[in-house]
Short mmCIF file of C-alpha atoms in Angstrom, two decimals:
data_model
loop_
_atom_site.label_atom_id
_atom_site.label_comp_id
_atom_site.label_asym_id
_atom_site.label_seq_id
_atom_site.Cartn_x
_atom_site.Cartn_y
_atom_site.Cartn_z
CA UNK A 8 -2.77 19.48 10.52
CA UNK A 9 -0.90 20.73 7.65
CA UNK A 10 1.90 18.17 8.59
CA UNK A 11 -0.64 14.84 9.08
CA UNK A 12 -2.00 16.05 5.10
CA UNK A 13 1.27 16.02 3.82
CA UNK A 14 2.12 12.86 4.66
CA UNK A 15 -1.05 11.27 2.68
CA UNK A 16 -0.38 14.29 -0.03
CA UNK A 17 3.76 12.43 -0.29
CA UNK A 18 1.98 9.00 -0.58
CA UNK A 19 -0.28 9.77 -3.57
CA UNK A 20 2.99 11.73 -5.15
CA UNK A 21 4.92 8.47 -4.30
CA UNK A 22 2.04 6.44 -6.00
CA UNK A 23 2.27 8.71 -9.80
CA UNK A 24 6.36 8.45 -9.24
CA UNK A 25 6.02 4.92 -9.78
CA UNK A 26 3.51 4.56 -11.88
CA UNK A 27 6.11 7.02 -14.35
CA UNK A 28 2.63 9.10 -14.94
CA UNK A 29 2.42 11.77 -17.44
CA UNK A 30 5.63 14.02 -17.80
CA UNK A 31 3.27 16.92 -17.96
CA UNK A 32 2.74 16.92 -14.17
CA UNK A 33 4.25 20.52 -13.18
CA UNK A 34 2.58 19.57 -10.01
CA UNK A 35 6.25 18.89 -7.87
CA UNK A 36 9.15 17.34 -8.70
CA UNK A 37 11.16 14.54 -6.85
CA UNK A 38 14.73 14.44 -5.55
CA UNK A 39 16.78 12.29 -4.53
CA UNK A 40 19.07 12.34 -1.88
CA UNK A 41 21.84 9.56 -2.92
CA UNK A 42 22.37 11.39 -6.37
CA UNK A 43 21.86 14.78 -5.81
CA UNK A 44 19.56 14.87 -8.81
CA UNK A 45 15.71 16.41 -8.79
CA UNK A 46 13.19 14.80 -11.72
CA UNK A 47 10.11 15.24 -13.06
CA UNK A 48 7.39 12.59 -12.14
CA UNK A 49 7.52 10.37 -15.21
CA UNK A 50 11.45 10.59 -15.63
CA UNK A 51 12.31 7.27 -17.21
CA UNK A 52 15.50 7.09 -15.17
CA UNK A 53 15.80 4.25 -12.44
CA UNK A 54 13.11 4.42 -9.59
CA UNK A 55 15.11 5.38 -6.25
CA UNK A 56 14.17 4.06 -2.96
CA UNK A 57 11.63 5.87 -0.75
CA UNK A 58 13.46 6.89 1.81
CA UNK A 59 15.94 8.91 -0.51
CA UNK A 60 12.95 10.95 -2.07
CA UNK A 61 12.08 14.37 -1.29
CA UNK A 62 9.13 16.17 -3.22
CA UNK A 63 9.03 19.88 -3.94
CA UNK A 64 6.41 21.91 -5.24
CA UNK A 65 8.61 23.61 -7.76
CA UNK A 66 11.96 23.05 -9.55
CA UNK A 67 12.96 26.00 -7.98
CA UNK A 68 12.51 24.90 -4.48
CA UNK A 69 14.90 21.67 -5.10
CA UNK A 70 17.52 23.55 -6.86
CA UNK A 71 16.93 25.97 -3.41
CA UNK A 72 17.59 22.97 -1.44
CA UNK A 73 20.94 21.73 -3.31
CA UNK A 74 19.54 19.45 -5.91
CA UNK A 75 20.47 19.83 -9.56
CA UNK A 76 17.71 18.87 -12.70
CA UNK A 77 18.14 15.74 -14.23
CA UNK A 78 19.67 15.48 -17.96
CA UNK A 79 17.18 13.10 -18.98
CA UNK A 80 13.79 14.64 -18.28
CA UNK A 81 15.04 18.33 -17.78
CA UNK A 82 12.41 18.93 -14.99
CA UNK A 83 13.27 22.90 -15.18
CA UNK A 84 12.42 23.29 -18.56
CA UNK A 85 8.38 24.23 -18.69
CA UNK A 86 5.48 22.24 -19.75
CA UNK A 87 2.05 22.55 -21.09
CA UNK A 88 -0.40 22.55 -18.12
CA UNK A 89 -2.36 19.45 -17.62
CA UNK A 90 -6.08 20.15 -17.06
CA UNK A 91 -6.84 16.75 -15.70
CA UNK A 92 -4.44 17.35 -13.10
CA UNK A 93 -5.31 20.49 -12.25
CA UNK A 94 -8.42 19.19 -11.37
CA UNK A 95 -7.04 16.68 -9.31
CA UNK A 96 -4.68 19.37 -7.37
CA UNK A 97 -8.20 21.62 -6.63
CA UNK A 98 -9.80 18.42 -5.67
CA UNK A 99 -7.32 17.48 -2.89
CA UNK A 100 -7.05 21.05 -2.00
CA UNK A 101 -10.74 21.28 -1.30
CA UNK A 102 -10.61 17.47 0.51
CA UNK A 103 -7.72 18.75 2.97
CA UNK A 104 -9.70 22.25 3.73
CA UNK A 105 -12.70 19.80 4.82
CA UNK A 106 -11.08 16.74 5.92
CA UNK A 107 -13.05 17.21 9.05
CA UNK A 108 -16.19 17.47 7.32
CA UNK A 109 -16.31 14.85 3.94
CA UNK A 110 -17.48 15.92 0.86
CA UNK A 111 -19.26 13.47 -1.09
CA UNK A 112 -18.49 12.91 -4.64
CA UNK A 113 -21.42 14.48 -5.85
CA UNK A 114 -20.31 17.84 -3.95
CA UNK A 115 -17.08 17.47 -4.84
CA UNK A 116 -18.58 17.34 -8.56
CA UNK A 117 -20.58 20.33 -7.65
CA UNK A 118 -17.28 22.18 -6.16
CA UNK A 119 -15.10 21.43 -9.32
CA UNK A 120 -17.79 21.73 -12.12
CA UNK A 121 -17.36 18.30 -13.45
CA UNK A 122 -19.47 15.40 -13.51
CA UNK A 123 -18.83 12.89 -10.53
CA UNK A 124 -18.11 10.17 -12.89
CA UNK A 125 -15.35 11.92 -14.72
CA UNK A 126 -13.88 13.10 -11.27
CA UNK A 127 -13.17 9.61 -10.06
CA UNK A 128 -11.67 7.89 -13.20
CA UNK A 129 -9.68 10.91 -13.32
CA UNK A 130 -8.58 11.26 -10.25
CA UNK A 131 -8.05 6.95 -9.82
CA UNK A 132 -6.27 7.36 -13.20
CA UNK A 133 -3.49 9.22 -11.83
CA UNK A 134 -3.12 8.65 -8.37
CA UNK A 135 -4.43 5.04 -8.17
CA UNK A 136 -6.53 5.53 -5.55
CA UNK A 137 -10.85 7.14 -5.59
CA UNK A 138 -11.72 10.68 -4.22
CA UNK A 139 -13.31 8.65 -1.02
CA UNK A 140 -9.76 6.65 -0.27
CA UNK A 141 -7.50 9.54 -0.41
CA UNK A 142 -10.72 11.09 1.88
CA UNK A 143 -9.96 8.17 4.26
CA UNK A 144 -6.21 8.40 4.22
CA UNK A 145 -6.89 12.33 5.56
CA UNK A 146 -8.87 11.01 8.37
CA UNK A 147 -6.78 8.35 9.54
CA UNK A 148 -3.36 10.86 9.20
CA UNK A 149 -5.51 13.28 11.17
CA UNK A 150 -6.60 10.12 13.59
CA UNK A 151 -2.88 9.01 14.32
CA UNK A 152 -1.86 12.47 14.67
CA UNK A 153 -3.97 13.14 17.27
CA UNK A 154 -3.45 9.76 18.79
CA UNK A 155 0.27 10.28 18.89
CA UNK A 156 -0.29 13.80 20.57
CA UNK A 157 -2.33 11.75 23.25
CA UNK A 158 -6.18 12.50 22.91
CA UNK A 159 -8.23 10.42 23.87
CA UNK A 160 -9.69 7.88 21.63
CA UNK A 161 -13.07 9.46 21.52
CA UNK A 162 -12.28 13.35 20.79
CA UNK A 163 -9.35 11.92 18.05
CA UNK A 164 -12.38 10.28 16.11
CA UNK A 165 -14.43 13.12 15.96
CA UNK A 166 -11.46 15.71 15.70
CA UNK A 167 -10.50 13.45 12.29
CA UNK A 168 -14.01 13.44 10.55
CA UNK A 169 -15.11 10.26 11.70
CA UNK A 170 -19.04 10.57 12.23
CA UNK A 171 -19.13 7.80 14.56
CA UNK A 172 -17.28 5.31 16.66
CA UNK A 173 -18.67 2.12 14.44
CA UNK A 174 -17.39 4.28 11.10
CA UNK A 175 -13.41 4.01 12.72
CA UNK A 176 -13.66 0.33 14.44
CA UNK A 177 -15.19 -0.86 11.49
CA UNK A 178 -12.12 0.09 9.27
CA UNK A 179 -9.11 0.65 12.35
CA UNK A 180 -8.02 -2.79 11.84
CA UNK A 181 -8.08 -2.57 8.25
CA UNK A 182 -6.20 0.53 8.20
CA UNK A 183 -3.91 0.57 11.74
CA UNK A 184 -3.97 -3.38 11.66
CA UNK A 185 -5.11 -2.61 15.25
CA UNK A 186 -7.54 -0.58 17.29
CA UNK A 187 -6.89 3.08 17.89
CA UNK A 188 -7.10 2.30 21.64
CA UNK A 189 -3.63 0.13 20.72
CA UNK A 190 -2.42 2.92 17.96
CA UNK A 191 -2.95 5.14 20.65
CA UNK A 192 0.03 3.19 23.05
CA UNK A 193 3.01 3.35 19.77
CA UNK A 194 1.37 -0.77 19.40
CA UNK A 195 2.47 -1.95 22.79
CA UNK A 196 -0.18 -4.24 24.14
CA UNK A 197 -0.73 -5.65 20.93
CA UNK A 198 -0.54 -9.54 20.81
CA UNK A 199 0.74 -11.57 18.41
CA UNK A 200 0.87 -15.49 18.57
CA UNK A 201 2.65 -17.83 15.86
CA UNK A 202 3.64 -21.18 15.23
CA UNK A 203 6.16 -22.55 13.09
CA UNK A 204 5.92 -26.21 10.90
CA UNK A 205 7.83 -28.11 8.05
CA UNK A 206 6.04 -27.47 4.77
CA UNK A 207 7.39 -28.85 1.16
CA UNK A 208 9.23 -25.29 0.60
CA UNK A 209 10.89 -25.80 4.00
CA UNK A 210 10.12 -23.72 7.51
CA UNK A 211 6.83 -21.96 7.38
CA UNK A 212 5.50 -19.80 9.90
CA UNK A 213 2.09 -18.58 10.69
CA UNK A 214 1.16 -15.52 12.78
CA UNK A 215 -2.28 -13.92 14.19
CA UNK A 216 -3.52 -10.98 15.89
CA UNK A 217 -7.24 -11.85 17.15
CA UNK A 218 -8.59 -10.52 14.51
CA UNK A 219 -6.65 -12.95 11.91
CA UNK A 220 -3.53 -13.54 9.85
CA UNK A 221 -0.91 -10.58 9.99
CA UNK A 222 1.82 -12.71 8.72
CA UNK A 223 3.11 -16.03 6.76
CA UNK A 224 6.56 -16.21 5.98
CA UNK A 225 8.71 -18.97 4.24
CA UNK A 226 12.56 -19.82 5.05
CA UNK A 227 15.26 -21.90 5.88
CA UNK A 228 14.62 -21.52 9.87
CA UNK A 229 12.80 -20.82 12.62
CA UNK A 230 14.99 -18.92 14.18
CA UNK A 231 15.31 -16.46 10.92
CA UNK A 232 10.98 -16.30 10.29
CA UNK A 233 10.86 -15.48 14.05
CA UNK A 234 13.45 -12.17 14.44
CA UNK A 235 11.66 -10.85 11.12
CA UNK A 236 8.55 -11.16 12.74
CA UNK A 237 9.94 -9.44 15.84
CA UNK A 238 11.23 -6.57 13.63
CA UNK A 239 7.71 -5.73 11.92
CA UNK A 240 6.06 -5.71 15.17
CA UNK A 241 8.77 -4.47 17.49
CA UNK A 242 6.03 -3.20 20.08
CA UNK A 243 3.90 -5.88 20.34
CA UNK A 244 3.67 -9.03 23.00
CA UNK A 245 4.47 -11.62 20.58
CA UNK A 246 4.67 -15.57 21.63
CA UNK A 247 4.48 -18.95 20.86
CA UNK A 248 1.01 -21.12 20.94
CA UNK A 249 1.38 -23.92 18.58
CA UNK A 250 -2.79 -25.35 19.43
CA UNK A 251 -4.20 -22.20 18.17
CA UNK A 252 -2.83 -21.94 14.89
CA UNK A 253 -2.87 -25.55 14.04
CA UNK A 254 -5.79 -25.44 11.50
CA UNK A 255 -4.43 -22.45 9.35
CA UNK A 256 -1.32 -24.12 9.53
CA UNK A 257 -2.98 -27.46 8.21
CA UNK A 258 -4.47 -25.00 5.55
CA UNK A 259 -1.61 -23.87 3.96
CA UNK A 260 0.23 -26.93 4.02
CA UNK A 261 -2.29 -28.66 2.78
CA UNK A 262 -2.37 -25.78 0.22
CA UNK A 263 1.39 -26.78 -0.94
CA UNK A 264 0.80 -30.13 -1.21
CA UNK A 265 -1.80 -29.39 -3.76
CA UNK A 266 -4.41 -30.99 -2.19
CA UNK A 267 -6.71 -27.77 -0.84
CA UNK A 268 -6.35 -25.26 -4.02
CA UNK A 269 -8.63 -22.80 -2.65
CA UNK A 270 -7.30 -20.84 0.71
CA UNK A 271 -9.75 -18.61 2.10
CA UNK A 272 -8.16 -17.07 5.47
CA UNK A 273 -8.83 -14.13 7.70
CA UNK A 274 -5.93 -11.52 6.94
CA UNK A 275 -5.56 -8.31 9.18
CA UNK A 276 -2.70 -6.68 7.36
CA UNK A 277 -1.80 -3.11 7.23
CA UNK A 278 -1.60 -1.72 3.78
CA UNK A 279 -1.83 1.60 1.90
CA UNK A 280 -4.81 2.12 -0.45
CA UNK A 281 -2.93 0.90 -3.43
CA UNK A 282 -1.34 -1.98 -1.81
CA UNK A 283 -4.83 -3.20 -0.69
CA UNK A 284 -6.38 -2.58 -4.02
CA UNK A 285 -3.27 -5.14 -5.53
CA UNK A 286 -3.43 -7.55 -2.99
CA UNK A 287 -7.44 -7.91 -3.52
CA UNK A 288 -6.26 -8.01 -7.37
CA UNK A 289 -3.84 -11.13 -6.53
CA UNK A 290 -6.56 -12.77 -4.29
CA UNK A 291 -8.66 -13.57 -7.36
CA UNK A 292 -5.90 -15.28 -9.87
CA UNK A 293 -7.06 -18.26 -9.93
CA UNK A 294 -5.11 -21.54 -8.70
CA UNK A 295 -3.02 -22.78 -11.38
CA UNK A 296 -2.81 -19.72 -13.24
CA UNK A 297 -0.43 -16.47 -13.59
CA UNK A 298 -1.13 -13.05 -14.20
CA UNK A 299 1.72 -10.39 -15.51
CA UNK A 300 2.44 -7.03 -13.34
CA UNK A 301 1.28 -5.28 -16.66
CA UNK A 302 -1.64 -7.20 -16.63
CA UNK A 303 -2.64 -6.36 -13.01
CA UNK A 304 -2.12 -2.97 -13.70
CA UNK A 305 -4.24 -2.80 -16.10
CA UNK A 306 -7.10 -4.77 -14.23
CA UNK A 307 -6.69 -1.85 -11.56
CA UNK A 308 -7.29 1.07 -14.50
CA UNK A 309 -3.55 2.41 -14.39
CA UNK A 310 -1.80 0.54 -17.10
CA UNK A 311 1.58 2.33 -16.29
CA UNK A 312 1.88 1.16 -12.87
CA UNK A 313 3.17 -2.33 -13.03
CA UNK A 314 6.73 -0.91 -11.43
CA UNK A 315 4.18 0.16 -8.46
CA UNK A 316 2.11 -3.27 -8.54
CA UNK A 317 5.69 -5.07 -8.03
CA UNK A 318 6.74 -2.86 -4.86
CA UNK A 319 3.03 -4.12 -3.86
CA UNK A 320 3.99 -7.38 -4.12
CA UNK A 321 7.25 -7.49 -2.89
CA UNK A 322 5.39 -5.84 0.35
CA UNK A 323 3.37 -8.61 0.79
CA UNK A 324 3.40 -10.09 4.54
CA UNK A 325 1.00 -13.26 4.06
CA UNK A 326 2.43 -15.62 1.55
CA UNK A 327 -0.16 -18.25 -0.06
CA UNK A 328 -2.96 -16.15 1.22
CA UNK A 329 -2.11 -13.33 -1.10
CA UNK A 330 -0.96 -15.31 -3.89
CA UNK A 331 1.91 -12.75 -4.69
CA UNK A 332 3.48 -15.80 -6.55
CA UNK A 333 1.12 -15.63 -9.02
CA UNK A 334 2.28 -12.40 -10.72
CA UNK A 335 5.55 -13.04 -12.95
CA UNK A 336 6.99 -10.58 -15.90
CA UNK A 337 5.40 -10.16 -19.10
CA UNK A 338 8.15 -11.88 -20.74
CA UNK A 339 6.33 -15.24 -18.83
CA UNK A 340 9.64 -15.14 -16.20
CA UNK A 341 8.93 -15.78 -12.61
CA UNK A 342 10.68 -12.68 -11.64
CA UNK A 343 11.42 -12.30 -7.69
CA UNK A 344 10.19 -13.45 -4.63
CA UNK A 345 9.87 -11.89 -0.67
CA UNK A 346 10.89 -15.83 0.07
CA UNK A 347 13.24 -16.96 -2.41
CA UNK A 348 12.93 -16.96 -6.61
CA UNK A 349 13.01 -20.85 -6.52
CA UNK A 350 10.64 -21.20 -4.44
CA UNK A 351 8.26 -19.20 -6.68
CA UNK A 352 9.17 -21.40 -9.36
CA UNK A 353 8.52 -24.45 -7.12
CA UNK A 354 4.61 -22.93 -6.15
CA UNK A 355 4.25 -21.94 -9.96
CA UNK A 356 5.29 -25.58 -10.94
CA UNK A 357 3.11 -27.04 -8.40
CA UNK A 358 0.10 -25.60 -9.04
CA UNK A 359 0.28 -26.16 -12.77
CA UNK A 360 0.61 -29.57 -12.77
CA UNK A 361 -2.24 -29.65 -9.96
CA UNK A 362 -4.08 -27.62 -12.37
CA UNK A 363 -3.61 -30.30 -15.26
#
């Protein structure tokens, strides 16, 4: 499984890249294809785009591979060790040797000689996510691993470290945004209805799984909403069914007009633990009021990831329902939009004089 961990291990690196954590990390180093260049973690240079980065465990290994150190951060030069994150390392290195068998925190305390407490702000400090998630992100790597190589669902769940078949089809559509059963077939069999309606910011459509909304998008036409749709969910039956959908849709535009502030929809959204820990973030801004990236960084305990919380937003395949619109730059500037910057400035405008 050493592949499945190192996909979850890339994530968290991903995470501390752009949150610019502390330069101290001797941890790995990330390079990046399009320049050539390798950096250290918190390099204050301009975040690349994920599928140009590489990580290596060592300079050495990136200047191995053809990358040369960056002028600005001078990842080859050594630093002082960072005890907090050597705790961390040990931590996921004892997680990944028992990813089949979960420790709890208290024996991962035990383990590491440190009080549980400590562990877990540490350890959501710099990776932005608790002990138990990055736990759960092993499991479900190891789950769609083992999926992909065609178990069946039953020996997968067990293989992974689930303890039960209620633990995984409790979270599976939290975490697949579909059952494993469906994982299991690359998504094909997967249905997806939608509908599509004028709202005051132009087309908007609505789309559901059976277990809720998986997408709201906002554009100029139908014909645009619907081939995006078709490219997030290329393996899934997707059609039309305007009666179905007609309440959610009188929801939201209901929502635009200002006359139903509050929207409280069923989402089933696939998200990474950080993205989900934003999005729950955004879902409690209150109508008529704004919140700053830095600001929503700090409500999540990592004050220097409001570059990350951004890419979280920008991510963000509901509109309305996760009020993405409500984050803007600390200057008090709207900043962008998945649907347009205007009409973010349109729903900010709205809402505050609804608010009034």
């Amino acid at each position: 499984m050493e592949g499945v961990n190192q996909v979850v291990i890339d994530e968290a690196r991903w995470q501390v890249v752009l949150a610019r954590e502390v330069c101290s990390n001797e941890r790995f180093v990330y390079a990046v294809r399009s320049t050539g260049v390798y950096c250290r973690p918190g390099c204050p240079s301009k975040r690349p785009r994920r599928e140009n980065v590489m990580f290596f465990p060592v300079p050495d290994a990136a200047e191995k591979a053809g990358f040369r150190p960056c002028r600005r951060c001078r990842p080859q030069s050594a630093r002082p060790a960072s005890p907090q994150l050597d705790m961390i390392g040990k931590a996921c290195h004892l997680m990944e040797q028992r990813a089949e068998m979960p420790l709890t925190l208290s024996e991962l305390g035990k383990e590491l000689e440190v009080s549980p407490y400590h562990l877990e702000r540490t350890f959501k400090r710099f990776l932005g996510i608790t002990p138990r998630e990055y736990g759960d992100a092993l499991r479900l790597e190891r789950l769609k691993s083992s999926l992909r190589d065609d178990r069946d669902v039953t020996t997968a769940l067990y293989e992974a470290g689930f303890g039960s078949s209620r633990g995984l089809y409790e979270r599976a559509p939290e975490h697949l945004g579909m059952t494993p059963a469906t994982y299991r077939r690359g998504g094909r069999g997967m249905e997806i209805s939608y509908t599509t309606a004028h709202s005051p910011l132009g087309r908007l459509l609505v789309a559901r799984t059976e277990r809720g909304i998986c997408a709201v998008s906002l554009g100029d036409s139908d014909a645009g909403l619907v081939e995006e749709l078709r490219a997030e969910y290329s393996e899934a039956t997707i059609h039309r069914d305007n009666g179905r959908l007609g309440l959610w849709v009188s929801a939201l535009v209901a929502h635009l007009c200002g006359s139903r502030p509050e929207l409280d929809l069923p989402l089933d959204v696939r998200a990474t633990a950080f993205q989900r820990r934003v999005w729950q973030e955004l879902r409690k801004i209150p109508y008529g009021e704004t919140r700053s990236y830095s600001q929503i960084a700090q409500a999540l305990g990592q004050p220097k990831a409001a570059r990350a919380v951004a890419n979280a937003c920008a991510a963000n395949p509901a509109a309305l329902v996760i009020p993405c619109h409500r984050v803007v730059r600390d200057g008090g500037e709207s900043g962008g939009y998945r649907w347009g910057a205007e009409r973010k400035q349109a729903l900010l405008s709205r809402e505050s004089l609804a608010k009034v």
